[in-house]
mmCIF file of C-alpha atoms in Angstrom:
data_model
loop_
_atom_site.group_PDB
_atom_site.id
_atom_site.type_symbol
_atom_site.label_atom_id
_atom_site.label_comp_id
_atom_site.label_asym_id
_atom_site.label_seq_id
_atom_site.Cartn_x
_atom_site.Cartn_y
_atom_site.Cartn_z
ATOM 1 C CA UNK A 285 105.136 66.010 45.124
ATOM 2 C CA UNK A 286 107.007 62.724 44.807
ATOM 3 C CA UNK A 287 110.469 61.989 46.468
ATOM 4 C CA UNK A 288 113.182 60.626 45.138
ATOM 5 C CA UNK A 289 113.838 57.237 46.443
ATOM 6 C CA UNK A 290 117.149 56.588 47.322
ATOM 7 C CA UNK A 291 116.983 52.902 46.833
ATOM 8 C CA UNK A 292 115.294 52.727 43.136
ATOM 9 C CA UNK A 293 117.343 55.659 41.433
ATOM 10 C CA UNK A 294 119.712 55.678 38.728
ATOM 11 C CA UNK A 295 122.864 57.441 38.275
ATOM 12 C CA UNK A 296 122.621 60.015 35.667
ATOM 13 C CA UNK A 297 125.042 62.570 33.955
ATOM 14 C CA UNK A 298 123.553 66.269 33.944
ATOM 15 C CA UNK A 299 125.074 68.109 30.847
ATOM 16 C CA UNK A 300 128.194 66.973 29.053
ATOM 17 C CA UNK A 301 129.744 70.453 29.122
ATOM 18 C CA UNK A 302 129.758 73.728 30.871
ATOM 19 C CA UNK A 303 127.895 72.600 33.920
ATOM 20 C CA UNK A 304 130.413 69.890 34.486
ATOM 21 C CA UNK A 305 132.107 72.096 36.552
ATOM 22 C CA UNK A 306 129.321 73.337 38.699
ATOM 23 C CA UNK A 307 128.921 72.288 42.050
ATOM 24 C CA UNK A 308 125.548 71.059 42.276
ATOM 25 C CA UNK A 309 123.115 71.573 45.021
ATOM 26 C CA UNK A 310 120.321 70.378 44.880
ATOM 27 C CA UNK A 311 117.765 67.889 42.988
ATOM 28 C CA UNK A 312 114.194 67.157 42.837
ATOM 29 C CA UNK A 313 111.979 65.194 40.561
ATOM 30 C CA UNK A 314 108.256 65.087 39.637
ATOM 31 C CA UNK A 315 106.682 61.998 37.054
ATOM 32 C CA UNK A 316 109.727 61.935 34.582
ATOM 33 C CA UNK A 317 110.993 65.801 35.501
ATOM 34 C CA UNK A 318 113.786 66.660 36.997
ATOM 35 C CA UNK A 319 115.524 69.986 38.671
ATOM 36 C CA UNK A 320 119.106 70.116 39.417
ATOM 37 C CA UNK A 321 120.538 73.448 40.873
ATOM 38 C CA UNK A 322 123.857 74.532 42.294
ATOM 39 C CA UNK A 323 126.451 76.914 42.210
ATOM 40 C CA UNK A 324 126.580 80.505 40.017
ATOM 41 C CA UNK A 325 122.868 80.216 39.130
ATOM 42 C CA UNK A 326 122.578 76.634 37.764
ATOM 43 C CA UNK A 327 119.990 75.154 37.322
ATOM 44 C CA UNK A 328 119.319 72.577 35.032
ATOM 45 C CA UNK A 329 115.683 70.665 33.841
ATOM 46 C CA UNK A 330 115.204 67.535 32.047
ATOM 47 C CA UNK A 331 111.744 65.956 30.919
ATOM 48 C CA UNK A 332 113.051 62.558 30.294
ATOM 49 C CA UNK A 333 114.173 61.053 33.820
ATOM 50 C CA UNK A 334 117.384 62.864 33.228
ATOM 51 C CA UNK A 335 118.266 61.324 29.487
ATOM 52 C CA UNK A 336 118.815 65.048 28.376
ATOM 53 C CA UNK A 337 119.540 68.364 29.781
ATOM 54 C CA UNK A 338 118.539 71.952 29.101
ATOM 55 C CA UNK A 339 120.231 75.037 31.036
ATOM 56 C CA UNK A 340 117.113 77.455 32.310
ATOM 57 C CA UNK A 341 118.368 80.668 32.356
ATOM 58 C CA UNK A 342 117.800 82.466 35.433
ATOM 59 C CA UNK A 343 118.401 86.020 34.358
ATOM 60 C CA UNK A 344 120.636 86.516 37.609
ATOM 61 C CA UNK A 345 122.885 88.891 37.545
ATOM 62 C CA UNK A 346 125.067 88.332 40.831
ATOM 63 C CA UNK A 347 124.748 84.546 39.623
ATOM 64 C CA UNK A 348 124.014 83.616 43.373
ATOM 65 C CA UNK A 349 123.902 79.788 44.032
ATOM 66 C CA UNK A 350 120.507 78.096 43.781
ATOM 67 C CA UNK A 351 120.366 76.037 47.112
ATOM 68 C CA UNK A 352 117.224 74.496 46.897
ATOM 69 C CA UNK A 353 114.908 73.369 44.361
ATOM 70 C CA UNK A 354 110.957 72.082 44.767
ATOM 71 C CA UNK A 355 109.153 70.610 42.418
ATOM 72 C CA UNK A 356 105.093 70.654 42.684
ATOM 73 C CA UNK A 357 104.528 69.496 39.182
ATOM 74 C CA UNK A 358 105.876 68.871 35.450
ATOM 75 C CA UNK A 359 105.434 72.914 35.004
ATOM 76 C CA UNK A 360 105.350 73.925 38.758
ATOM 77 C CA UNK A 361 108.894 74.976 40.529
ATOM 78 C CA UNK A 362 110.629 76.988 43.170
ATOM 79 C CA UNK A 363 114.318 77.870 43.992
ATOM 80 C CA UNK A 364 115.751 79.181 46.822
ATOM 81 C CA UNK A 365 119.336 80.403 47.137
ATOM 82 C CA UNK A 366 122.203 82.769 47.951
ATOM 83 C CA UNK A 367 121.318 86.481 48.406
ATOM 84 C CA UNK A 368 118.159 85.476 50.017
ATOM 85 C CA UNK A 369 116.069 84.461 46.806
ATOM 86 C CA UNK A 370 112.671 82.427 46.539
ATOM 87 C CA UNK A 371 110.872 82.755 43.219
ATOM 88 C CA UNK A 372 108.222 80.455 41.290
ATOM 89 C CA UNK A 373 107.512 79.664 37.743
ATOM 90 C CA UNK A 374 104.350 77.625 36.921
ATOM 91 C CA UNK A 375 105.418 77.223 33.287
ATOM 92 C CA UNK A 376 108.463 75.063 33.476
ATOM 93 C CA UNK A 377 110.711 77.823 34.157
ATOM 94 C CA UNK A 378 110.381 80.141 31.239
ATOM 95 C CA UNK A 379 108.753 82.846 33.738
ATOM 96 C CA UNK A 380 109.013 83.548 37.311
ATOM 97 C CA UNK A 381 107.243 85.386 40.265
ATOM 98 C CA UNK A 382 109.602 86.602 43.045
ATOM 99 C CA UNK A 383 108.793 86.236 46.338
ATOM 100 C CA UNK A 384 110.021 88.388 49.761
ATOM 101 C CA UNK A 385 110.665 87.457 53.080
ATOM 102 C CA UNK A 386 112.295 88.506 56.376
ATOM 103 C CA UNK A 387 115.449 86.694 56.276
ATOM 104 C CA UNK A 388 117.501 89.417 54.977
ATOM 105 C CA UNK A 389 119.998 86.338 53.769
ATOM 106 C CA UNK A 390 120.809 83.512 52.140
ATOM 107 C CA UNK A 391 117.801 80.994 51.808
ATOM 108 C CA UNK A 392 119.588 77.020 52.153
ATOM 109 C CA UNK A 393 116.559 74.918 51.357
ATOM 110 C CA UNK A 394 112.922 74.720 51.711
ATOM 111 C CA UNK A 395 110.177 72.142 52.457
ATOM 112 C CA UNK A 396 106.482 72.165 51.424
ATOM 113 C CA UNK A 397 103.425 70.396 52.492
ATOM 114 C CA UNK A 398 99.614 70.355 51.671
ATOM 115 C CA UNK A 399 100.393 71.138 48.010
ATOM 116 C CA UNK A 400 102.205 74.134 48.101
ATOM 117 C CA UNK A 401 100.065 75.960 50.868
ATOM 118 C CA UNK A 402 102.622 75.244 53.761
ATOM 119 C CA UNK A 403 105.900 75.258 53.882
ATOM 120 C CA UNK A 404 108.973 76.338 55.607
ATOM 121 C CA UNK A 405 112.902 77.808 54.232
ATOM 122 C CA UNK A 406 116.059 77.927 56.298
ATOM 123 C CA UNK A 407 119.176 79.722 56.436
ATOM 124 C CA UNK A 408 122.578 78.354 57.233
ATOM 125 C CA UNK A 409 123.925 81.954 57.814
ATOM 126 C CA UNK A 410 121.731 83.109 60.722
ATOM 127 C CA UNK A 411 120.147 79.662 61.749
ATOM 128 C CA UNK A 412 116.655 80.972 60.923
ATOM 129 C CA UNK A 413 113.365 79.098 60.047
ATOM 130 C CA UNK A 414 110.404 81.469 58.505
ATOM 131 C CA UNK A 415 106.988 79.685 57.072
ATOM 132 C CA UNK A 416 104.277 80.437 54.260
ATOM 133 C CA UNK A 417 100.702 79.360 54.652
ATOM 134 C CA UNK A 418 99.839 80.778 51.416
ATOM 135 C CA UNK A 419 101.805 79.073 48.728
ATOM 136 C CA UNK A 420 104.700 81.725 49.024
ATOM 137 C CA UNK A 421 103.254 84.379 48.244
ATOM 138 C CA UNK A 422 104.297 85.921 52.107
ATOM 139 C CA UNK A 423 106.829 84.560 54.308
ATOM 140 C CA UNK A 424 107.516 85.131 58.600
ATOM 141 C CA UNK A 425 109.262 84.171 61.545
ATOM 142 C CA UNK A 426 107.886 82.117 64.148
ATOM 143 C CA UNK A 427 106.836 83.620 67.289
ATOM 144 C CA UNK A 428 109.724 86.005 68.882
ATOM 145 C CA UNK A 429 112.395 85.337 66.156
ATOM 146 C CA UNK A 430 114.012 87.975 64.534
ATOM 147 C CA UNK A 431 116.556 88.831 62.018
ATOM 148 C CA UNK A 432 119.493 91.711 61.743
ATOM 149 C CA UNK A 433 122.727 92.286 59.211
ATOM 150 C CA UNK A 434 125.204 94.113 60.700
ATOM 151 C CA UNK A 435 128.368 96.201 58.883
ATOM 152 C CA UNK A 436 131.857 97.036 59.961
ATOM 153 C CA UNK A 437 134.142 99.578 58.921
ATOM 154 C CA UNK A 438 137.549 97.941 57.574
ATOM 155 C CA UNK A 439 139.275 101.337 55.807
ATOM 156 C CA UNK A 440 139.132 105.036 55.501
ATOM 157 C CA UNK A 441 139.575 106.639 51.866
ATOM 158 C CA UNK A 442 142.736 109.254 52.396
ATOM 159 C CA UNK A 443 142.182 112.397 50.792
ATOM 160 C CA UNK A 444 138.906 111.754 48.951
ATOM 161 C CA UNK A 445 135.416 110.097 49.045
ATOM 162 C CA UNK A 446 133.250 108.646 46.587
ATOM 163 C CA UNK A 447 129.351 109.627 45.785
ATOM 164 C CA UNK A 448 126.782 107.615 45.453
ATOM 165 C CA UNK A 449 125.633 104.290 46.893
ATOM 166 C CA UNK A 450 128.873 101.947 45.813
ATOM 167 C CA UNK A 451 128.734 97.727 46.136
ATOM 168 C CA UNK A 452 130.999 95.547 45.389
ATOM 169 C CA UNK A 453 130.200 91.472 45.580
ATOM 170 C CA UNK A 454 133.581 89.781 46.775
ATOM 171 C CA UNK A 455 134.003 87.489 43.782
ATOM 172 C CA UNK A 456 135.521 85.021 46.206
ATOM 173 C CA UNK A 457 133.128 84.660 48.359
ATOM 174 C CA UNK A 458 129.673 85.967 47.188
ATOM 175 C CA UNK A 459 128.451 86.332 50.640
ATOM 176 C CA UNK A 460 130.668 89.099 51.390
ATOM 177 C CA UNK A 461 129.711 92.597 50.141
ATOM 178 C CA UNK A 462 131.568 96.222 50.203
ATOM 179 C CA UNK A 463 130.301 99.115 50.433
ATOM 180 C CA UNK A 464 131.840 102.689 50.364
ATOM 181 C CA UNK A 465 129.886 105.573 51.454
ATOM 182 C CA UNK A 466 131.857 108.870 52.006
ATOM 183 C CA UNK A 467 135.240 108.106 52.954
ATOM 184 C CA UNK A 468 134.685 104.800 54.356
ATOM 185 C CA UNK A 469 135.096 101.111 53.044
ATOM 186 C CA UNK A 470 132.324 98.850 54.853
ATOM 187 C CA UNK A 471 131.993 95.487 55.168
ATOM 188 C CA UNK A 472 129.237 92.954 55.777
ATOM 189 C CA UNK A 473 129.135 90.341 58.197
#
């Protein structure tokens, strides 16, 4: 895939309204298409070197942040973010094939080589690296690395409990997530 260069670019506006005021992530660009993703799922395509914008809708719930974008073609893309997502369209983003892997965490960008075959994803939350030689499709650790999540308990229910497998995303900070089970309040890490 072509890079951008750094030297030859021009500035360019994405959107004139409601992603204004998204924090943006990431970019990459392919002949005259370009990806820009950021934060609560956006992630934003333009087919004209970035003279107009269209809003892809990710269908993501927990609107995680896209972290990482990576263009192969026009019609070819990936995205990696918060919660620990990689997925893949090959149609410009109106589908998309989700992929797993053994980071158990948010993904912070990726890299690919040799087409697609190769490439490699990163974490900023566990300082992780894990590789694909097969476009994606599976993902590992190198050699002797591993990855755990861990949960504390920060409060007891008095005089009840609750049923059921209970989350709850902190909607300050979207890497923090509760969970009650019983009469206890957990956690993550």
């Amino acid at each position: 895939a072509a890079r951008l260069d750094p030297a030859t670019y021009e500035d360019v506006e994405a959107d004139k309204g409601a992603f204004r005021t998204k924090a943006l992530r990431g970019v990459d660009y392919v002949a005259s298409t370009v990806w820009v993703v950021g934060h609560d799922a956006t992630a934003l395509k333009s087919v004209d070197d970035g003279g107009n914008w269209a809003a892809i809708e990710l269908k993501h719930d927990a609107k995680s942040d896209v972290t990482g974008v990576w263009l192969e073609s026009a019609n070819t893309v990936l995205l990696t973010g918060g919660g620990g997502f990689i997925r893949k369209s090959t149609d410009g983003g109106a589908t998309w094939t989700f992929f797993m892997h053994s980071l158990m965490g948010e993904t912070s960008d990726f890299h690919f080589y040799n087409g697609l075959v190769k490439g490699w994803a990163c974490s900023s939350k566990n300082r992780a690296i894990i590789r694909t030689g097969d476009s994606g499709a599976t993902w590992s650790f190198s050699t002797g690395t591993t990855s755990s999540q861990t949960w504390s308990q920060k409060q007891s229910l008095v005089g009840g409990s609750v049923r059921g497998s209970t989350l709850w995303i902190n909607g300050q900070n979207k890497s923090t997530v509760y969970c009650v089970l019983g009469a206890r309040v957990y956690k993550s890490l």
